[in-house]
Every structure is written in C-alpha cells, then in structure tokens.
Amino acid sequence: HHISVHTFRCSLHRCTLQKYVQTEYAFEKCPPCSVFVCEWRSPEQLKDLLDLELREGGEAHPQILQRCRDAIRYSVKTGHPRFFNQLYAGMDPYSLVGRFITEAINPSLYTYEVAPVFLLTEEAVLQKMIEIIGWQEGGDGIFSPGGSVSNMYAVNVARYHHCPDVKVLGLSALPRLVMFTSQECHYSVAKAAAFLGIGTNNVYVIPSDKRGKMIPAEFEKQVQRAKDEGALPFMVNATAGTTVLGAFDPLEEIADICERHNLWMHVDACWGGGALMSKKHRYLLQGIHRANSVAWNPHKMLMAGLQCCAFMVRDKTNLLQRCHSAQASYLFQQDKFYDVSYDTGDKSIQCSRKPDAFKFWLMWKAIGTKGLEERVERALAMARYLAEEIKKRDGFRLVMEPEYTNVCFWYIPPSLRDMADGPDVCTTPYPQVAPVVKERMMKKGSMMVGYQPHGDKANFFRQIIISPQVSREDMDFLLDQIHSLGMDL
C-alpha cells in the first residue's frame, strides 16, 4: 500500500496528471457541453491511432502519457451530461474516490484477514439495502460482477432451495425444472437457464400487457401448464424496471401466485431498484418485500459507478453459504484467531472478488439517504419534463407515457409526417430514421441516445435520464439536435 501511494504521488508530480485529467475532461464532475461525448473513429482507424501492437521493449514515459491521452480522447465520455445511451451515466466524485482507493489497495474479498475494511463496508451496505427492501427479519447477500450474474445466482439458489441434492448429485438426479419470466425480461434470464443446465426451452415466457408488465393470470396459466406436463415449476423472475420500456411487474399479484404454488420469487430490480430510495416513487415496487431474492444495481440509477451489483436473499439460514461453499481449507480455516463468520467469500461462486460496495458506501456516507432520494426524484422529474416537451413538438410522438426514466419516442421527419398522422404510427414505413439519426449523432459527437425496435413497433429512441447534472436545457438540446440531424430525411 505504501509503495502504491508513493508511486501514485510520484506520477502526479512527474506527469502533472491532475492538470492533464482536468484538461481532457475525462473525470470531471460535470464536463462542459462544448466537450464531445465521443470522437467517433471506425475500428480500423482506431487501431492505427492507438498502435495496439505489444513489443519486446518498453516505451518512454512521454509516449505512455500520450497513450493515456489517446485512450481518454477516443473513449465515450459516459460522465458527460448528454450521454443518455445506457442504464448508467454521470460521474459521482465520492464514488470515483472510492474506486481510486480500492484500485490502489487492490484487495480481494474472501476473508476478513486480507480485506477487513471492505468486508465490513460490504456487510453494512447490504444490511441497509435489505432494510430498504423491507425484509424486517433480515436477510443475506453478496455483491456480484454484474446484474446478469445476480440473476444467475437467483436461479441457482432457487434450484438448490427446491432440490438441495443438485449440489452433489447434479442434473441427472432432478426432475424437469421449469422457470417463468415475462417477455420483457432481461436476456440474462435465458442465459442463466442455459448456463445452469435448465435449458432455455424450460423458461416459460409470460405475455406482458401494452405497458410491458407481466400479466398475472397468464403467469398462473403457465404454472398449471408446467404441472400438467409433469414438470416441477420452481421459480419466477419478476422485473422491476424493464430495460426498454422501464415497466414494473405487479409484484403483489405475482407473490400471491408464488405462495399458492410454492415458487421462489426473484425480483430483477437491477434498474428499477433505485426507486426504493424515494418515498414518492417506491410504490413502483410495491410488494418487493415478499420476494425471496432481489438483484439491485446501485451503479445504475444511484450512480455508484460500474460495477456495483447486489444480490440479496430473504433468508437467515445461510442458504447462500450452503448453496455455494466449497470450504477451501487454505482460505476458510475454522480455527482462526478471529470470528470466522466474517470470512464471507465462500458464499460467492468466485474466489477473487472486487470490493464493489466500498464506492457505494463512501458515496452514501457523503450525500446520505436523503441525497440519494433527491437524485432519484430529480431524474424522474426530468423524464416527466421531457415527455411533456415531446407532446408539444411537431414530429415527435411518445411510444407511451413513461413510468420511470425511460422516455421512448419516435421522431418523424417533415417528409414523412403525412404518413404518420393516423393511429398506426408504430407500423408506418420509417424504421431507418432512428438508425440514420444515431449515425449522424455519433459522428458529430454531440450526444448519445439509444434506439431499438420493440415487438411490432418500428425503431424508436429510448432516452434514459439518470445524472443530476442533466438539465432542462439538455432535454431541449436533445430534441433540437434530433430534429436538426433528421429533418432532411
């Protein structure tokens, strides 16, 4: 640690790194909007610019500094207030400091003896998140390397809960298992079924309503279907904040069905979990306290920085430990001189594990629960402002009223507006408008926003609002820029 700090300090003086970073706006709290979100280059152009070849000899420090400049210059500035492309954005300075610290110390979270500070801060964060979910009797959890892995944890734990022999006897000892999820769920659910040997054909997809919410009656029909086929239904994945539409499944009704049929209820709240921090908006996740497990990514709405992903279970029987432990004797000795219950690494499917909770803990300490609540409420208010502005503008049309901060809309150029005057806007022949506008946007570098088709709906823009640095002026700029880039189409 002493060597790391000394080296870091020397680097600051030798390369005047602090001034350089400020100049490049790579890590600014709020870079000026005159700075590009990206400087687009094709893969072949970028390969030439970066000189990627690794050689026998090393390079001089000035050349390495230029490598750093190039890496920053040609990377997407996700902290820019006009980066709207993904379900993460912005830059929290406290979280960034937390990342600097953990990268410098370079710990791994398996035992208390090698990571005492970071195991304790992870435990504190998990217990607070469990409290916010509403599990009054407590729970357990672990931070994982991504929401997709959290969802895989859920499938594995749910299977073990129903069929504990699977850990020793394997798949051959199991009946055909069936799990359920909505058509709007994250693709990681199908990947989990494939990865864990359940099979994607045994993921029964439940229809969603027009707003993207799972239809409970259809869910129960599919449960009965699985039983009639002689299969064993064992879990459902409900989504709180779908990726495209930002929809929230009806958790109370889903929980009722799970109780009737003895199903494990997992809630993928990776995106929508942030709403739990807001007294005004936590109703979106009404019933989440009845879930058996929850995935929640603070690196999304709460801006803890990639990656920061919690998986939690409503359990006090060491279910995570029993499901995943391998009891490696060189790590998890039971005769240590301290309380070995703090050696939590055997709950994880990993050995080496990064201290992803620390940056969130530091940020939370700095701005408090109230600060996190204000962050969420500002984002939803800004989404509401954008939706209202879309309604006022010619050539813009909402796909639906936003429930969260996913604002989905079409842009219709003047030459096509006569074709889009009817109610069938989603099927009118202009699916190439959004891709062309996105290409021009990327090459200009002024902002980034995503698009996609969805079901029978032609390509539309999906605007995601997270960062508290985003202003009404940025929302107005977004609409002005899309019109400027696409008005000639």
mmCIF file of N, CA and C in Angstrom, residues 197-290:
data_model
loop_
_atom_site.group_PDB
_atom_site.id
_atom_site.type_symbol
_atom_site.label_atom_id
_atom_site.label_comp_id
_atom_site.label_asym_id
_atom_site.label_seq_id
_atom_site.Cartn_x
_atom_site.Cartn_y
_atom_site.Cartn_z
ATOM 1 N N GLY A 197 -27.830 -25.386 -17.020
ATOM 2 C CA GLY A 197 -28.294 -26.689 -17.467
ATOM 3 C C GLY A 197 -29.783 -26.902 -17.368
ATOM 4 N N ILE A 198 -30.548 -25.857 -17.106
ATOM 5 C CA ILE A 198 -32.006 -25.978 -17.050
ATOM 6 C C ILE A 198 -32.587 -26.030 -18.460
ATOM 7 N N GLY A 199 -31.968 -25.275 -19.369
ATOM 8 C CA GLY A 199 -32.393 -25.266 -20.766
ATOM 9 C C GLY A 199 -33.358 -24.139 -21.065
ATOM 10 N N THR A 200 -33.116 -23.449 -22.150
ATOM 11 C CA THR A 200 -33.953 -22.297 -22.477
ATOM 12 C C THR A 200 -35.386 -22.702 -22.825
ATOM 13 N N ASN A 201 -35.605 -23.945 -23.290
ATOM 14 C CA ASN A 201 -36.978 -24.386 -23.553
ATOM 15 C C ASN A 201 -37.797 -24.527 -22.271
ATOM 16 N N ASN A 202 -37.120 -24.586 -21.150
ATOM 17 C CA ASN A 202 -37.805 -24.704 -19.862
ATOM 18 C C ASN A 202 -37.966 -23.358 -19.168
ATOM 19 N N VAL A 203 -37.728 -22.279 -19.913
ATOM 20 C CA VAL A 203 -38.069 -20.931 -19.455
ATOM 21 C C VAL A 203 -39.383 -20.566 -20.135
ATOM 22 N N TYR A 204 -40.471 -20.593 -19.395
ATOM 23 C CA TYR A 204 -41.788 -20.281 -19.961
ATOM 24 C C TYR A 204 -41.992 -18.771 -19.910
ATOM 25 N N VAL A 205 -42.182 -18.210 -21.088
ATOM 26 C CA VAL A 205 -42.266 -16.751 -21.220
ATOM 27 C C VAL A 205 -43.722 -16.316 -21.078
ATOM 28 N N ILE A 206 -43.952 -15.397 -20.154
ATOM 29 C CA ILE A 206 -45.300 -14.921 -19.836
ATOM 30 C C ILE A 206 -45.589 -13.660 -20.636
ATOM 31 N N PRO A 207 -46.748 -13.575 -21.299
ATOM 32 C CA PRO A 207 -47.083 -12.346 -22.036
ATOM 33 C C PRO A 207 -47.144 -11.133 -21.111
ATOM 34 N N SER A 208 -46.847 -9.988 -21.678
ATOM 35 C CA SER A 208 -46.935 -8.715 -20.963
ATOM 36 C C SER A 208 -48.045 -7.883 -21.562
ATOM 37 N N ASP A 209 -48.554 -6.940 -20.783
ATOM 38 C CA ASP A 209 -49.586 -6.046 -21.303
ATOM 39 C C ASP A 209 -48.950 -4.952 -22.156
ATOM 40 N N LYS A 210 -49.760 -4.010 -22.606
ATOM 41 C CA LYS A 210 -49.260 -2.986 -23.524
ATOM 42 C C LYS A 210 -48.211 -2.081 -22.892
ATOM 43 N N ARG A 211 -48.181 -2.026 -21.575
ATOM 44 C CA ARG A 211 -47.184 -1.200 -20.900
ATOM 45 C C ARG A 211 -45.933 -1.982 -20.532
ATOM 46 N N GLY A 212 -45.907 -3.273 -20.877
ATOM 47 C CA GLY A 212 -44.722 -4.073 -20.634
ATOM 48 C C GLY A 212 -44.709 -4.806 -19.314
ATOM 49 N N LYS A 213 -45.854 -4.895 -18.629
ATOM 50 C CA LYS A 213 -45.942 -5.567 -17.338
ATOM 51 C C LYS A 213 -46.419 -7.001 -17.504
ATOM 52 N N MET A 214 -45.842 -7.901 -16.728
ATOM 53 C CA MET A 214 -46.299 -9.288 -16.742
ATOM 54 C C MET A 214 -47.789 -9.364 -16.392
ATOM 55 N N ILE A 215 -48.528 -10.236 -17.102
ATOM 56 C CA ILE A 215 -49.951 -10.438 -16.835
ATOM 57 C C ILE A 215 -50.091 -11.599 -15.854
ATOM 58 N N PRO A 216 -50.484 -11.345 -14.609
ATOM 59 C CA PRO A 216 -50.508 -12.407 -13.593
ATOM 60 C C PRO A 216 -51.367 -13.603 -13.971
ATOM 61 N N ALA A 217 -52.523 -13.385 -14.568
ATOM 62 C CA ALA A 217 -53.388 -14.511 -14.929
ATOM 63 C C ALA A 217 -52.690 -15.438 -15.919
ATOM 64 N N GLU A 218 -51.927 -14.855 -16.839
ATOM 65 C CA GLU A 218 -51.192 -15.665 -17.806
ATOM 66 C C GLU A 218 -50.047 -16.425 -17.125
ATOM 67 N N PHE A 219 -49.461 -15.800 -16.123
ATOM 68 C CA PHE A 219 -48.415 -16.476 -15.339
ATOM 69 C C PHE A 219 -48.976 -17.734 -14.681
ATOM 70 N N GLU A 220 -50.122 -17.611 -14.034
ATOM 71 C CA GLU A 220 -50.688 -18.773 -13.342
ATOM 72 C C GLU A 220 -51.095 -19.874 -14.325
ATOM 73 N N LYS A 221 -51.547 -19.479 -15.500
ATOM 74 C CA LYS A 221 -51.864 -20.482 -16.528
ATOM 75 C C LYS A 221 -50.626 -21.294 -16.908
ATOM 76 N N GLN A 222 -49.495 -20.612 -17.022
ATOM 77 C CA GLN A 222 -48.260 -21.287 -17.409
ATOM 78 C C GLN A 222 -47.738 -22.193 -16.292
ATOM 79 N N VAL A 223 -47.968 -21.785 -15.038
ATOM 80 C CA VAL A 223 -47.597 -22.648 -13.921
ATOM 81 C C VAL A 223 -48.395 -23.947 -13.990
ATOM 82 N N GLN A 224 -49.693 -23.834 -14.230
ATOM 83 C CA GLN A 224 -50.533 -25.024 -14.322
ATOM 84 C C GLN A 224 -50.145 -25.889 -15.518
ATOM 85 N N ARG A 225 -49.783 -25.234 -16.611
ATOM 86 C CA ARG A 225 -49.327 -25.983 -17.785
ATOM 87 C C ARG A 225 -48.119 -26.845 -17.442
ATOM 88 N N ALA A 226 -47.139 -26.242 -16.742
ATOM 89 C CA ALA A 226 -45.931 -26.990 -16.380
ATOM 90 C C ALA A 226 -46.282 -28.186 -15.497
ATOM 91 N N LYS A 227 -47.179 -27.990 -14.551
ATOM 92 C CA LYS A 227 -47.588 -29.098 -13.687
ATOM 93 C C LYS A 227 -48.281 -30.197 -14.483
ATOM 94 N N ASP A 228 -49.151 -29.788 -15.394
ATOM 95 C CA ASP A 228 -49.864 -30.771 -16.216
ATOM 96 C C ASP A 228 -48.897 -31.594 -17.072
ATOM 97 N N GLU A 229 -47.770 -30.983 -17.426
ATOM 98 C CA GLU A 229 -46.762 -31.691 -18.222
ATOM 99 C C GLU A 229 -45.875 -32.609 -17.372
ATOM 100 N N GLY A 230 -46.067 -32.584 -16.064
ATOM 101 C CA GLY A 230 -45.255 -33.403 -15.182
ATOM 102 C C GLY A 230 -43.946 -32.775 -14.772
ATOM 103 N N ALA A 231 -43.758 -31.504 -15.095
ATOM 104 C CA ALA A 231 -42.537 -30.787 -14.727
ATOM 105 C C ALA A 231 -42.670 -30.207 -13.320
ATOM 106 N N LEU A 232 -41.566 -29.728 -12.788
ATOM 107 C CA LEU A 232 -41.556 -29.091 -11.471
ATOM 108 C C LEU A 232 -41.328 -27.593 -11.635
ATOM 109 N N PRO A 233 -42.365 -26.771 -11.501
ATOM 110 C CA PRO A 233 -42.157 -25.315 -11.508
ATOM 111 C C PRO A 233 -41.418 -24.918 -10.229
ATOM 112 N N PHE A 234 -40.384 -24.084 -10.355
ATOM 113 C CA PHE A 234 -39.609 -23.786 -9.149
ATOM 114 C C PHE A 234 -39.367 -22.304 -8.898
ATOM 115 N N MET A 235 -39.451 -21.449 -9.925
ATOM 116 C CA MET A 235 -39.201 -20.026 -9.650
ATOM 117 C C MET A 235 -39.804 -19.145 -10.734
ATOM 118 N N VAL A 236 -39.989 -17.877 -10.370
ATOM 119 C CA VAL A 236 -40.372 -16.855 -11.342
ATOM 120 C C VAL A 236 -39.407 -15.694 -11.213
ATOM 121 N N ASN A 237 -39.068 -15.117 -12.339
ATOM 122 C CA ASN A 237 -38.285 -13.873 -12.374
ATOM 123 C C ASN A 237 -39.236 -12.732 -12.699
ATOM 124 N N ALA A 238 -39.478 -11.853 -11.744
ATOM 125 C CA ALA A 238 -40.266 -10.646 -11.982
ATOM 126 C C ALA A 238 -39.303 -9.486 -12.194
ATOM 127 N N THR A 239 -39.701 -8.534 -13.026
ATOM 128 C CA THR A 239 -38.812 -7.424 -13.360
ATOM 129 C C THR A 239 -39.366 -6.116 -12.804
ATOM 130 N N ALA A 240 -38.521 -5.391 -12.105
ATOM 131 C CA ALA A 240 -38.867 -4.070 -11.597
ATOM 132 C C ALA A 240 -38.009 -3.047 -12.333
ATOM 133 N N GLY A 241 -38.533 -2.574 -13.465
ATOM 134 C CA GLY A 241 -37.801 -1.661 -14.323
ATOM 135 C C GLY A 241 -37.214 -2.395 -15.513
ATOM 136 N N THR A 242 -38.043 -2.609 -16.550
ATOM 137 C CA THR A 242 -37.557 -3.336 -17.718
ATOM 138 C C THR A 242 -36.599 -2.466 -18.513
ATOM 139 N N THR A 243 -35.753 -3.106 -19.296
ATOM 140 C CA THR A 243 -34.642 -2.428 -19.952
ATOM 141 C C THR A 243 -35.112 -1.387 -20.957
ATOM 142 N N VAL A 244 -36.116 -1.720 -21.752
ATOM 143 C CA VAL A 244 -36.534 -0.811 -22.822
ATOM 144 C C VAL A 244 -37.610 0.161 -22.339
ATOM 145 N N LEU A 245 -38.717 -0.369 -21.843
ATOM 146 C CA LEU A 245 -39.870 0.476 -21.515
ATOM 147 C C LEU A 245 -39.851 1.009 -20.088
ATOM 148 N N GLY A 246 -39.001 0.436 -19.228
ATOM 149 C CA GLY A 246 -38.986 0.872 -17.834
ATOM 150 C C GLY A 246 -40.229 0.449 -17.083
ATOM 151 N N ALA A 247 -40.762 -0.737 -17.385
ATOM 152 C CA ALA A 247 -42.003 -1.216 -16.781
ATOM 153 C C ALA A 247 -41.723 -1.984 -15.490
ATOM 154 N N PHE A 248 -42.715 -1.993 -14.601
ATOM 155 C CA PHE A 248 -42.620 -2.678 -13.320
ATOM 156 C C PHE A 248 -43.714 -3.737 -13.241
ATOM 157 N N ASP A 249 -43.299 -4.980 -13.097
ATOM 158 C CA ASP A 249 -44.268 -6.064 -12.974
ATOM 159 C C ASP A 249 -45.078 -5.916 -11.678
ATOM 160 N N PRO A 250 -46.324 -6.405 -11.660
ATOM 161 C CA PRO A 250 -47.181 -6.305 -10.462
ATOM 162 C C PRO A 250 -46.748 -7.308 -9.395
ATOM 163 N N LEU A 251 -45.878 -6.894 -8.503
ATOM 164 C CA LEU A 251 -45.206 -7.815 -7.590
ATOM 165 C C LEU A 251 -46.149 -8.448 -6.585
ATOM 166 N N GLU A 252 -47.129 -7.702 -6.105
ATOM 167 C CA GLU A 252 -48.060 -8.264 -5.124
ATOM 168 C C GLU A 252 -48.823 -9.443 -5.710
ATOM 169 N N GLU A 253 -49.350 -9.282 -6.906
ATOM 170 C CA GLU A 253 -50.124 -10.356 -7.533
ATOM 171 C C GLU A 253 -49.235 -11.547 -7.874
ATOM 172 N N ILE A 254 -48.018 -11.267 -8.301
ATOM 173 C CA ILE A 254 -47.079 -12.355 -8.597
ATOM 174 C C ILE A 254 -46.733 -13.113 -7.312
ATOM 175 N N ALA A 255 -46.557 -12.383 -6.210
ATOM 176 C CA ALA A 255 -46.248 -13.026 -4.932
ATOM 177 C C ALA A 255 -47.389 -13.928 -4.471
ATOM 178 N N ASP A 256 -48.624 -13.494 -4.694
ATOM 179 C CA ASP A 256 -49.773 -14.336 -4.326
ATOM 180 C C ASP A 256 -49.717 -15.676 -5.060
ATOM 181 N N ILE A 257 -49.407 -15.632 -6.352
ATOM 182 C CA ILE A 257 -49.333 -16.864 -7.155
ATOM 183 C C ILE A 257 -48.186 -17.742 -6.668
ATOM 184 N N CYS A 258 -47.048 -17.122 -6.350
ATOM 185 C CA CYS A 258 -45.906 -17.887 -5.853
ATOM 186 C C CYS A 258 -46.240 -18.610 -4.554
ATOM 187 N N GLU A 259 -46.968 -17.950 -3.681
ATOM 188 C CA GLU A 259 -47.347 -18.586 -2.422
ATOM 189 C C GLU A 259 -48.303 -19.755 -2.659
ATOM 190 N N ARG A 260 -49.212 -19.611 -3.596
ATOM 191 C CA ARG A 260 -50.156 -20.696 -3.884
ATOM 192 C C ARG A 260 -49.456 -21.921 -4.466
ATOM 193 N N HIS A 261 -48.377 -21.697 -5.230
ATOM 194 C CA HIS A 261 -47.739 -22.799 -5.951
ATOM 195 C C HIS A 261 -46.329 -23.118 -5.435
ATOM 196 N N ASN A 262 -45.951 -22.540 -4.297
ATOM 197 C CA ASN A 262 -44.641 -22.820 -3.691
ATOM 198 C C ASN A 262 -43.491 -22.535 -4.665
ATOM 199 N N LEU A 263 -43.506 -21.347 -5.247
ATOM 200 C CA LEU A 263 -42.453 -20.934 -6.178
ATOM 201 C C LEU A 263 -41.534 -19.913 -5.508
ATOM 202 N N TRP A 264 -40.258 -19.986 -5.851
ATOM 203 C CA TRP A 264 -39.297 -18.954 -5.446
ATOM 204 C C TRP A 264 -39.577 -17.708 -6.282
ATOM 205 N N MET A 265 -39.672 -16.572 -5.627
ATOM 206 C CA MET A 265 -39.921 -15.305 -6.331
ATOM 207 C C MET A 265 -38.658 -14.451 -6.304
ATOM 208 N N HIS A 266 -38.094 -14.272 -7.484
ATOM 209 C CA HIS A 266 -36.929 -13.393 -7.635
ATOM 210 C C HIS A 266 -37.374 -12.114 -8.333
ATOM 211 N N VAL A 267 -36.881 -10.972 -7.848
ATOM 212 C CA VAL A 267 -37.166 -9.690 -8.485
ATOM 213 C C VAL A 267 -35.877 -9.118 -9.050
ATOM 214 N N ASP A 268 -35.842 -8.981 -10.359
ATOM 215 C CA ASP A 268 -34.737 -8.298 -11.032
ATOM 216 C C ASP A 268 -35.035 -6.805 -10.961
ATOM 217 N N ALA A 269 -34.480 -6.170 -9.919
ATOM 218 C CA ALA A 269 -34.638 -4.722 -9.734
ATOM 219 C C ALA A 269 -33.321 -4.012 -10.029
ATOM 220 N N CYS A 270 -32.517 -4.614 -10.923
ATOM 221 C CA CYS A 270 -31.218 -4.026 -11.250
ATOM 222 C C CYS A 270 -31.375 -2.568 -11.671
ATOM 223 N N TRP A 271 -32.370 -2.294 -12.502
ATOM 224 C CA TRP A 271 -32.593 -0.940 -12.987
ATOM 225 C C TRP A 271 -33.548 -0.171 -12.084
ATOM 226 N N GLY A 272 -34.686 -0.765 -11.741
ATOM 227 C CA GLY A 272 -35.717 -0.031 -11.014
ATOM 228 C C GLY A 272 -35.527 0.041 -9.521
ATOM 229 N N GLY A 273 -34.547 -0.691 -8.977
ATOM 230 C CA GLY A 273 -34.367 -0.701 -7.530
ATOM 231 C C GLY A 273 -34.091 0.671 -6.938
ATOM 232 N N GLY A 274 -33.516 1.548 -7.732
ATOM 233 C CA GLY A 274 -33.234 2.890 -7.234
ATOM 234 C C GLY A 274 -34.470 3.616 -6.737
ATOM 235 N N ALA A 275 -35.649 3.295 -7.279
ATOM 236 C CA ALA A 275 -36.891 3.951 -6.861
ATOM 237 C C ALA A 275 -37.221 3.665 -5.401
ATOM 238 N N LEU A 276 -36.642 2.591 -4.840
ATOM 239 C CA LEU A 276 -36.872 2.299 -3.426
ATOM 240 C C LEU A 276 -36.327 3.392 -2.518
ATOM 241 N N MET A 277 -35.380 4.173 -3.009
ATOM 242 C CA MET A 277 -34.798 5.240 -2.191
ATOM 243 C C MET A 277 -35.722 6.443 -2.058
ATOM 244 N N SER A 278 -36.771 6.484 -2.867
ATOM 245 C CA SER A 278 -37.667 7.641 -2.903
ATOM 246 C C SER A 278 -39.007 7.297 -2.258
ATOM 247 N N LYS A 279 -39.378 8.051 -1.218
ATOM 248 C CA LYS A 279 -40.694 7.846 -0.599
ATOM 249 C C LYS A 279 -41.809 8.091 -1.615
ATOM 250 N N LYS A 280 -41.569 8.978 -2.551
ATOM 251 C CA LYS A 280 -42.578 9.341 -3.542
ATOM 252 C C LYS A 280 -42.767 8.254 -4.591
ATOM 253 N N HIS A 281 -41.713 7.536 -4.934
ATOM 254 C CA HIS A 281 -41.773 6.617 -6.072
ATOM 255 C C HIS A 281 -41.606 5.148 -5.719
ATOM 256 N N ARG A 282 -41.378 4.817 -4.451
ATOM 257 C CA ARG A 282 -41.152 3.414 -4.120
ATOM 258 C C ARG A 282 -42.398 2.551 -4.319
ATOM 259 N N TYR A 283 -43.552 3.193 -4.485
ATOM 260 C CA TYR A 283 -44.774 2.434 -4.778
ATOM 261 C C TYR A 283 -44.617 1.604 -6.054
ATOM 262 N N LEU A 284 -43.702 2.006 -6.939
ATOM 263 C CA LEU A 284 -43.488 1.253 -8.166
ATOM 264 C C LEU A 284 -43.082 -0.193 -7.872
ATOM 265 N N LEU A 285 -42.470 -0.418 -6.734
ATOM 266 C CA LEU A 285 -42.015 -1.759 -6.347
ATOM 267 C C LEU A 285 -42.842 -2.327 -5.195
ATOM 268 N N GLN A 286 -44.094 -1.919 -5.102
ATOM 269 C CA GLN A 286 -44.979 -2.412 -4.049
ATOM 270 C C GLN A 286 -45.017 -3.941 -4.060
ATOM 271 N N GLY A 287 -44.697 -4.543 -2.929
ATOM 272 C CA GLY A 287 -44.690 -5.997 -2.832
ATOM 273 C C GLY A 287 -43.312 -6.620 -2.903
ATOM 274 N N ILE A 288 -42.274 -5.823 -3.099
ATOM 275 C CA ILE A 288 -40.929 -6.399 -3.229
ATOM 276 C C ILE A 288 -40.480 -7.072 -1.933
ATOM 277 N N HIS A 289 -41.054 -6.661 -0.816
ATOM 278 C CA HIS A 289 -40.688 -7.275 0.459
ATOM 279 C C HIS A 289 -41.121 -8.740 0.535
ATOM 280 N N ARG A 290 -41.982 -9.161 -0.371
ATOM 281 C CA ARG A 290 -42.435 -10.559 -0.391
ATOM 282 C C ARG A 290 -41.539 -11.446 -1.262
#
